Structures are given as structure tokens and as C-alpha cells.
Amino acid sequence: MKTRFILIQTSHAGNVGAAARAMKTMGFDDLVLVAPRWPNVLRKEETIQRASGALDVLERARIVATLDEALDGMSHLCATAMTPRDFGPPTRTPRQHFEMLLKNELQALGGRAIEADSAINPEPESGVAFLFGSERFGMANEDVYRCHVALSIPTNPGFGSLNLGAAVQVVAYEWRQALGGFAVQESAPQGERADAAQLAGMLAHWEQALAAIGFLDPAAPKKLMPRLNQLFNRAQLTQEEIHILRGVAKSMLQAARPSR
């Protein structure tokens, strides 16, 4: 499903860059600006700095004069509004609406949802557009009315105003999650797992070192070594970690030797 983010009459260049960065982090790159305050906003230094590496999104972005041009090819329109409109489309949270949109489980919601019912399941080749109004005034009523839903991000009732870039990030994240999301990357690749022989050798080394420093009594070892065996088995040690532990045992043995 094609996805487009549309910024209407944006007045701050930095927010355009922040929106581009927010989109790229979630894997989206179709950005359209409708009558921005600055005709050269895509090339302004503040825009480029706030994009922080998302220059490819800025390069693909388009500037158009009217909302009709920005909506070309889009069939499902999502307004973003902090407060519901009296005569507008139904207001839902992004997560709630995206679940309905993708799972085809919309139920009758009454009068104002009837028009949305016919568009809640776009054709496979259709597109979804997310519309964001200007920083100062938000979206105009006439623009909200033509949309199928007004997305409202749940916020602190006492302070619900989101920066434009932050709002784009939240909607982009929720939409990406609804589409399946990205796998969380491990911070570092895991080393090769130690085998049973390596673990047994390390334990024998530790038994020798613990006895040398007086922590283990060889005559009455009790269950110390079996418990350490269980501990290290649970840890699923890598070969690198085995080397570290054997280095610790070696240092204990050296420290236990009487000085000459």
C-alpha cells in the first residue's frame, strides 16, 4: 500500500527536515509539501540539518500549490487533528484506525462513519495519505472534512500540543507497526557458543584456582562445583567468555603462589 506524508502550509523549515528524518526511520520516503512558507524550503540549511541524514527523502520530496495535487493517486485520506470537528470524519487513535484499516474489521459506527465504511478497505494498488496542517493553525476544516478519518494522538490532557516533527514520527511509527514493523537489531553479534569440552576445561581450571585461594576445600567440596556447572550452563557461555573466565582462574592461581 503506497504511503504519502503531506505537510500543508508548513512555516518552519526545520520541521520539514524533522519530518523527513521521522519518515526515513520508519522506511517511508514519499513527502509532499503544499504551499510551504518558503519556496526553497527543501534547500534551506535548517531543513538539511534537521533531516540529519535523510537527504534522500528531501531530494524525492515535491512542492505543489494545492492539496488536490498532493492527493493525486491517494484513495484513503487521514487527517491529523488534536480536537474532533463537529461535522468531520470519525476521530480515532492511529493504532485503532490502522487495525481497522488493515484487518478489515470495521463495524458500523453510526452516521458519520457511513462514508468512511466505503473507503476503509482500499484497493491493493491504492494509497494512504497522512495530512498534517500548519504549525500555527493546524488543519483547516475544509481539508479535514474531505478525509476519511481524523487521527488523534492520545496525549496529556493538560498539554496535548505536539511539534509537527514529533507528530509525524508517532504516526509513521504506528503505521509501520501496523504494517509489520522492523526487527530489533542486536547491539552486537553473538560469539560462537562454547562446547561441553571447553566448559569442562574451564571448570577444572576454576576448581584448581578456587582451591589455591582457599575458597574451595578439596577435602569437603560439598556442591560448589556442580552448582557452578549449572550456573555456567544457564549462562550459555561463548568461547570468548570461556577465555575470559580462564584468564580469571589463571590470575587467581598466580596470586595464590607464595612470593619468593
Tab-separated table of C-alpha atoms in Angstrom:
chain	number	residue	atom	x	y	z
A	1	MET	CA	0.000	0.000	0.000
A	2	LYS	CA	1.535	3.312	-1.064
A	3	THR	CA	2.108	5.748	1.784
A	4	ARG	CA	2.430	9.528	1.481
A	5	PHE	CA	3.010	12.206	4.097
A	6	ILE	CA	1.608	15.628	3.214
A	7	LEU	CA	2.572	18.827	5.040
A	8	ILE	CA	0.173	21.706	4.412
A	9	GLN	CA	1.448	25.298	4.576
A	10	THR	CA	4.434	24.457	6.732
A	11	SER	CA	6.016	27.609	8.140
A	12	HIS	CA	9.195	26.327	9.844
A	13	ALA	CA	11.942	24.870	7.665
A	14	GLY	CA	13.308	22.770	10.495
A	15	ASN	CA	10.043	20.880	10.770
A	16	VAL	CA	10.318	19.786	7.148
A	17	GLY	CA	13.732	18.284	7.873
A	18	ALA	CA	12.477	16.688	11.083
A	19	ALA	CA	9.531	15.164	9.204
A	20	ALA	CA	11.868	13.723	6.569
A	21	ARG	CA	14.032	12.177	9.263
A	22	ALA	CA	10.985	10.740	11.063
A	23	MET	CA	9.748	9.201	7.818
A	24	LYS	CA	13.078	7.630	6.907
A	25	THR	CA	13.490	5.972	10.298
A	26	MET	CA	10.232	4.140	9.619
A	27	GLY	CA	11.018	3.309	5.995
A	28	PHE	CA	8.859	5.897	4.191
A	29	ASP	CA	10.052	8.360	1.554
A	30	ASP	CA	7.026	9.966	-0.173
A	31	LEU	CA	6.833	13.536	1.138
A	32	VAL	CA	4.746	16.310	-0.442
A	33	LEU	CA	4.619	19.934	0.720
A	34	VAL	CA	1.557	22.032	-0.072
A	35	ALA	CA	2.269	25.758	-0.386
A	36	PRO	CA	5.023	25.965	2.239
A	37	ARG	CA	6.044	29.356	3.559
A	38	TRP	CA	9.475	29.085	1.946
A	39	PRO	CA	9.521	28.098	-1.765
A	40	ASN	CA	13.124	26.905	-1.343
A	41	VAL	CA	12.448	25.119	1.951
A	42	LEU	CA	13.920	21.820	0.721
A	43	ARG	CA	17.298	23.523	0.218
A	44	LYS	CA	17.396	25.653	3.362
A	45	GLU	CA	20.251	24.945	5.769
A	46	GLU	CA	17.929	24.391	8.729
A	47	THR	CA	15.936	21.820	6.766
A	48	ILE	CA	19.046	19.887	5.811
A	49	GLN	CA	20.442	19.976	9.341
A	50	ARG	CA	17.210	18.727	10.935
A	51	ALA	CA	16.891	15.975	8.299
A	52	SER	CA	20.107	14.540	9.785
A	53	GLY	CA	20.939	12.068	7.036
A	54	ALA	CA	17.506	11.802	5.405
A	55	LEU	CA	18.621	13.834	2.414
A	56	ASP	CA	17.279	11.226	0.004
A	57	VAL	CA	13.771	11.886	1.344
A	58	LEU	CA	14.257	15.631	0.775
A	59	GLU	CA	15.533	15.000	-2.743
A	60	ARG	CA	12.429	12.975	-3.586
A	61	ALA	CA	10.059	15.456	-1.928
A	62	ARG	CA	7.735	17.548	-4.076
A	63	ILE	CA	6.276	21.013	-3.592
A	64	VAL	CA	2.801	21.633	-5.002
A	65	ALA	CA	0.435	24.575	-4.918
A	66	THR	CA	-2.788	22.820	-3.946
A	67	LEU	CA	-3.909	19.902	-1.810
A	68	ASP	CA	-5.609	18.339	-4.837
A	69	GLU	CA	-2.197	17.948	-6.486
A	70	ALA	CA	-0.748	16.380	-3.347
A	71	LEU	CA	-3.567	13.820	-3.170
A	72	ASP	CA	-3.106	12.507	-6.693
A	73	GLY	CA	-3.179	8.697	-6.578
A	74	MET	CA	-4.246	8.549	-2.940
A	75	SER	CA	-7.572	6.922	-2.043
A	76	HIS	CA	-7.605	6.819	1.772
A	77	LEU	CA	-7.027	10.141	3.496
A	78	CYS	CA	-6.100	10.512	7.161
A	79	ALA	CA	-6.245	13.958	8.702
A	80	THR	CA	-4.378	14.698	11.925
A	81	ALA	CA	-6.258	16.798	14.458
A	82	MET	CA	-5.884	17.332	18.187
A	83	THR	CA	-9.603	18.085	18.614
A	84	PRO	CA	-12.539	16.468	16.766
A	85	ARG	CA	-14.597	18.536	14.305
A	86	ASP	CA	-18.366	18.783	14.741
A	87	PHE	CA	-19.079	17.773	11.150
A	88	GLY	CA	-15.880	15.997	10.285
A	89	PRO	CA	-14.979	12.340	9.856
A	90	PRO	CA	-14.767	9.959	12.826
A	91	THR	CA	-11.900	10.633	15.221
A	92	ARG	CA	-9.747	7.659	16.185
A	93	THR	CA	-6.298	6.997	17.556
A	94	PRO	CA	-3.757	5.958	14.908
A	95	ARG	CA	-3.427	2.441	16.352
A	96	GLN	CA	-7.173	1.904	16.485
A	97	HIS	CA	-7.733	3.084	12.932
A	98	PHE	CA	-4.802	1.215	11.433
A	99	GLU	CA	-6.028	-2.039	12.944
A	100	MET	CA	-9.407	-1.441	11.336
A	101	LEU	CA	-7.852	-0.465	8.055
A	102	LEU	CA	-5.598	-3.464	7.706
A	103	LYS	CA	-7.665	-6.192	9.324
A	104	ASN	CA	-10.898	-5.379	7.512
A	105	GLU	CA	-12.890	-5.422	10.748
A	106	LEU	CA	-14.663	-2.087	10.665
A	107	GLN	CA	-18.151	-2.299	12.164
A	108	ALA	CA	-20.975	0.148	11.774
A	109	LEU	CA	-20.183	3.226	13.826
A	110	GLY	CA	-23.261	5.265	13.031
A	111	GLY	CA	-23.994	8.363	10.977
A	112	ARG	CA	-20.614	9.958	10.455
A	113	ALA	CA	-18.844	6.633	9.830
A	114	ILE	CA	-21.046	5.584	6.920
A	115	GLU	CA	-18.928	7.475	4.405
A	116	ALA	CA	-15.765	6.013	5.921
A	117	ASP	CA	-17.103	2.464	5.658
A	118	SER	CA	-16.861	2.542	1.878
A	119	ALA	CA	-13.215	3.612	1.952
A	120	ILE	CA	-11.852	1.755	4.951
A	121	ASN	CA	-10.583	-1.076	2.744
A	122	PRO	CA	-8.574	0.484	-0.082
A	123	GLU	CA	-7.825	-1.465	-3.231
A	124	PRO	CA	-4.388	-3.181	-3.289
A	125	GLU	CA	-2.936	-0.522	-5.597
A	126	SER	CA	-4.398	2.423	-3.686
A	127	GLY	CA	-2.535	4.779	-1.435
A	128	VAL	CA	-2.846	6.069	2.106
A	129	ALA	CA	-2.082	9.735	2.751
A	130	PHE	CA	-1.406	11.338	6.122
A	131	LEU	CA	-2.167	15.062	6.189
A	132	PHE	CA	-0.602	17.493	8.654
A	133	GLY	CA	-1.619	21.128	8.961
A	134	SER	CA	0.442	24.228	9.629
A	135	GLU	CA	2.248	24.623	12.929
A	136	ARG	CA	0.157	27.615	13.992
A	137	PHE	CA	-3.369	26.763	12.869
A	138	GLY	CA	-3.373	23.007	12.317
A	139	MET	CA	-5.587	21.663	9.547
A	140	ALA	CA	-8.341	23.772	8.003
A	141	ASN	CA	-11.858	22.411	8.476
A	142	GLU	CA	-12.435	22.011	4.745
A	143	ASP	CA	-9.304	19.837	4.473
A	144	VAL	CA	-10.337	17.694	7.438
A	145	TYR	CA	-13.840	17.202	6.025
A	146	ARG	CA	-12.574	15.585	2.864
A	147	CYS	CA	-10.671	12.931	4.832
A	148	HIS	CA	-11.980	9.522	5.880
A	149	VAL	CA	-10.707	9.766	9.443
A	150	ALA	CA	-9.194	12.295	11.822
A	151	LEU	CA	-6.277	10.740	13.661
A	152	SER	CA	-5.802	11.992	17.203
A	153	ILE	CA	-2.665	11.032	19.122
A	154	PRO	CA	-3.514	10.357	22.794
A	155	THR	CA	-1.593	12.910	24.853
A	156	ASN	CA	-1.580	14.506	28.284
A	157	PRO	CA	-4.973	16.289	28.585
A	158	GLY	CA	-3.237	19.244	30.166
A	159	PHE	CA	-0.619	19.594	27.447
A	160	GLY	CA	-1.536	17.944	24.162
A	161	SER	CA	0.350	20.073	21.645
A	162	LEU	CA	2.878	18.059	19.632
A	163	ASN	CA	5.625	19.506	17.487
A	164	LEU	CA	4.995	18.749	13.814
A	165	GLY	CA	8.077	16.543	13.504
A	166	ALA	CA	7.071	14.612	16.625
A	167	ALA	CA	3.540	14.085	15.304
A	168	VAL	CA	4.908	12.748	12.011
A	169	GLN	CA	7.189	10.390	13.959
A	170	VAL	CA	4.336	8.971	16.049
A	171	VAL	CA	2.046	8.410	13.056
A	172	ALA	CA	4.890	6.928	10.976
A	173	TYR	CA	5.802	4.576	13.832
A	174	GLU	CA	2.239	3.404	14.400
A	175	TRP	CA	1.704	2.844	10.666
A	176	ARG	CA	4.955	0.907	10.345
A	177	GLN	CA	4.000	-1.250	13.338
A	178	ALA	CA	0.603	-1.940	11.778
A	179	LEU	CA	2.355	-2.995	8.572
A	180	GLY	CA	4.550	-5.455	10.455
A	181	GLY	CA	7.333	-3.321	11.890
A	182	PHE	CA	11.075	-3.885	11.784
A	183	ALA	CA	13.022	-6.479	13.731
A	184	VAL	CA	15.031	-5.142	16.666
A	185	GLN	CA	18.726	-5.233	15.836
A	186	GLU	CA	21.058	-6.846	18.351
A	187	SER	CA	23.633	-4.442	19.741
A	188	ALA	CA	26.490	-6.776	18.873
A	189	PRO	CA	26.795	-10.147	17.126
A	190	GLN	CA	26.902	-13.111	19.484
A	191	GLY	CA	30.122	-15.142	19.547
A	192	GLU	CA	30.330	-18.846	18.852
A	193	ARG	CA	28.900	-20.928	21.697
A	194	ALA	CA	31.386	-22.863	23.839
A	195	ASP	CA	31.094	-26.649	23.614
A	196	ALA	CA	30.940	-29.129	26.521
A	197	ALA	CA	34.681	-29.866	26.437
A	198	GLN	CA	35.577	-26.173	26.679
A	199	LEU	CA	33.168	-25.695	29.569
A	200	ALA	CA	34.562	-28.739	31.411
A	201	GLY	CA	38.131	-27.486	30.939
A	202	MET	CA	37.229	-24.071	32.293
A	203	LEU	CA	35.503	-25.604	35.336
A	204	ALA	CA	38.543	-27.773	36.085
A	205	HIS	CA	40.710	-24.655	35.867
A	206	TRP	CA	38.381	-22.813	38.260
A	207	GLU	CA	38.314	-25.735	40.702
A	208	GLN	CA	42.101	-25.622	40.851
A	209	ALA	CA	42.128	-21.828	41.317
A	210	LEU	CA	39.403	-21.780	43.979
A	211	ALA	CA	41.290	-24.381	45.974
A	212	ALA	CA	44.511	-22.372	45.637
A	213	ILE	CA	42.945	-19.240	47.147
A	214	GLY	CA	41.236	-21.208	49.915
A	215	PHE	CA	37.663	-20.726	48.735
A	216	LEU	CA	37.204	-24.430	47.969
A	217	ASP	CA	38.207	-27.192	50.400
A	218	PRO	CA	39.141	-30.226	48.248
A	219	ALA	CA	38.503	-32.499	51.206
A	220	ALA	CA	34.933	-31.222	51.616
A	221	PRO	CA	33.917	-29.608	48.328
A	222	LYS	CA	30.208	-30.061	49.035
A	223	LYS	CA	28.196	-28.995	45.963
A	224	LEU	CA	30.175	-25.932	44.926
A	225	MET	CA	31.420	-27.251	41.569
A	226	PRO	CA	28.089	-28.825	40.477
A	227	ARG	CA	26.367	-25.538	41.268
A	228	LEU	CA	28.943	-23.565	39.302
A	229	ASN	CA	28.449	-26.048	36.474
A	230	GLN	CA	24.693	-25.326	36.479
A	231	LEU	CA	25.344	-21.588	36.661
A	232	PHE	CA	27.636	-21.557	33.637
A	233	ASN	CA	25.328	-23.870	31.684
A	234	ARG	CA	22.471	-21.398	32.176
A	235	ALA	CA	24.723	-18.584	31.021
A	236	GLN	CA	25.303	-20.316	27.665
A	237	LEU	CA	28.866	-19.053	27.508
A	238	THR	CA	30.621	-18.171	24.286
A	239	GLN	CA	34.192	-19.188	23.508
A	240	GLU	CA	35.295	-15.603	24.167
A	241	GLU	CA	33.704	-15.710	27.637
A	242	ILE	CA	35.404	-19.053	28.373
A	243	HIS	CA	38.757	-17.405	27.599
A	244	ILE	CA	37.933	-14.538	29.997
A	245	LEU	CA	36.972	-16.907	32.811
A	246	ARG	CA	40.099	-18.998	32.311
A	247	GLY	CA	42.109	-15.773	32.451
A	248	VAL	CA	40.492	-15.008	35.820
A	249	ALA	CA	41.395	-18.510	37.079
A	250	LYS	CA	44.984	-18.065	35.887
A	251	SER	CA	45.252	-14.755	37.760
A	252	MET	CA	43.862	-16.356	40.938
A	253	LEU	CA	46.486	-19.121	40.725
A	254	GLN	CA	49.255	-16.572	40.222
A	255	ALA	CA	48.043	-14.504	43.184
A	256	ALA	CA	47.941	-17.603	45.378
A	257	ARG	CA	51.573	-18.522	44.732
A	258	PRO	CA	53.857	-17.631	47.646
A	259	SER	CA	56.139	-14.717	46.892
A	260	ARG	CA	59.845	-15.518	46.807
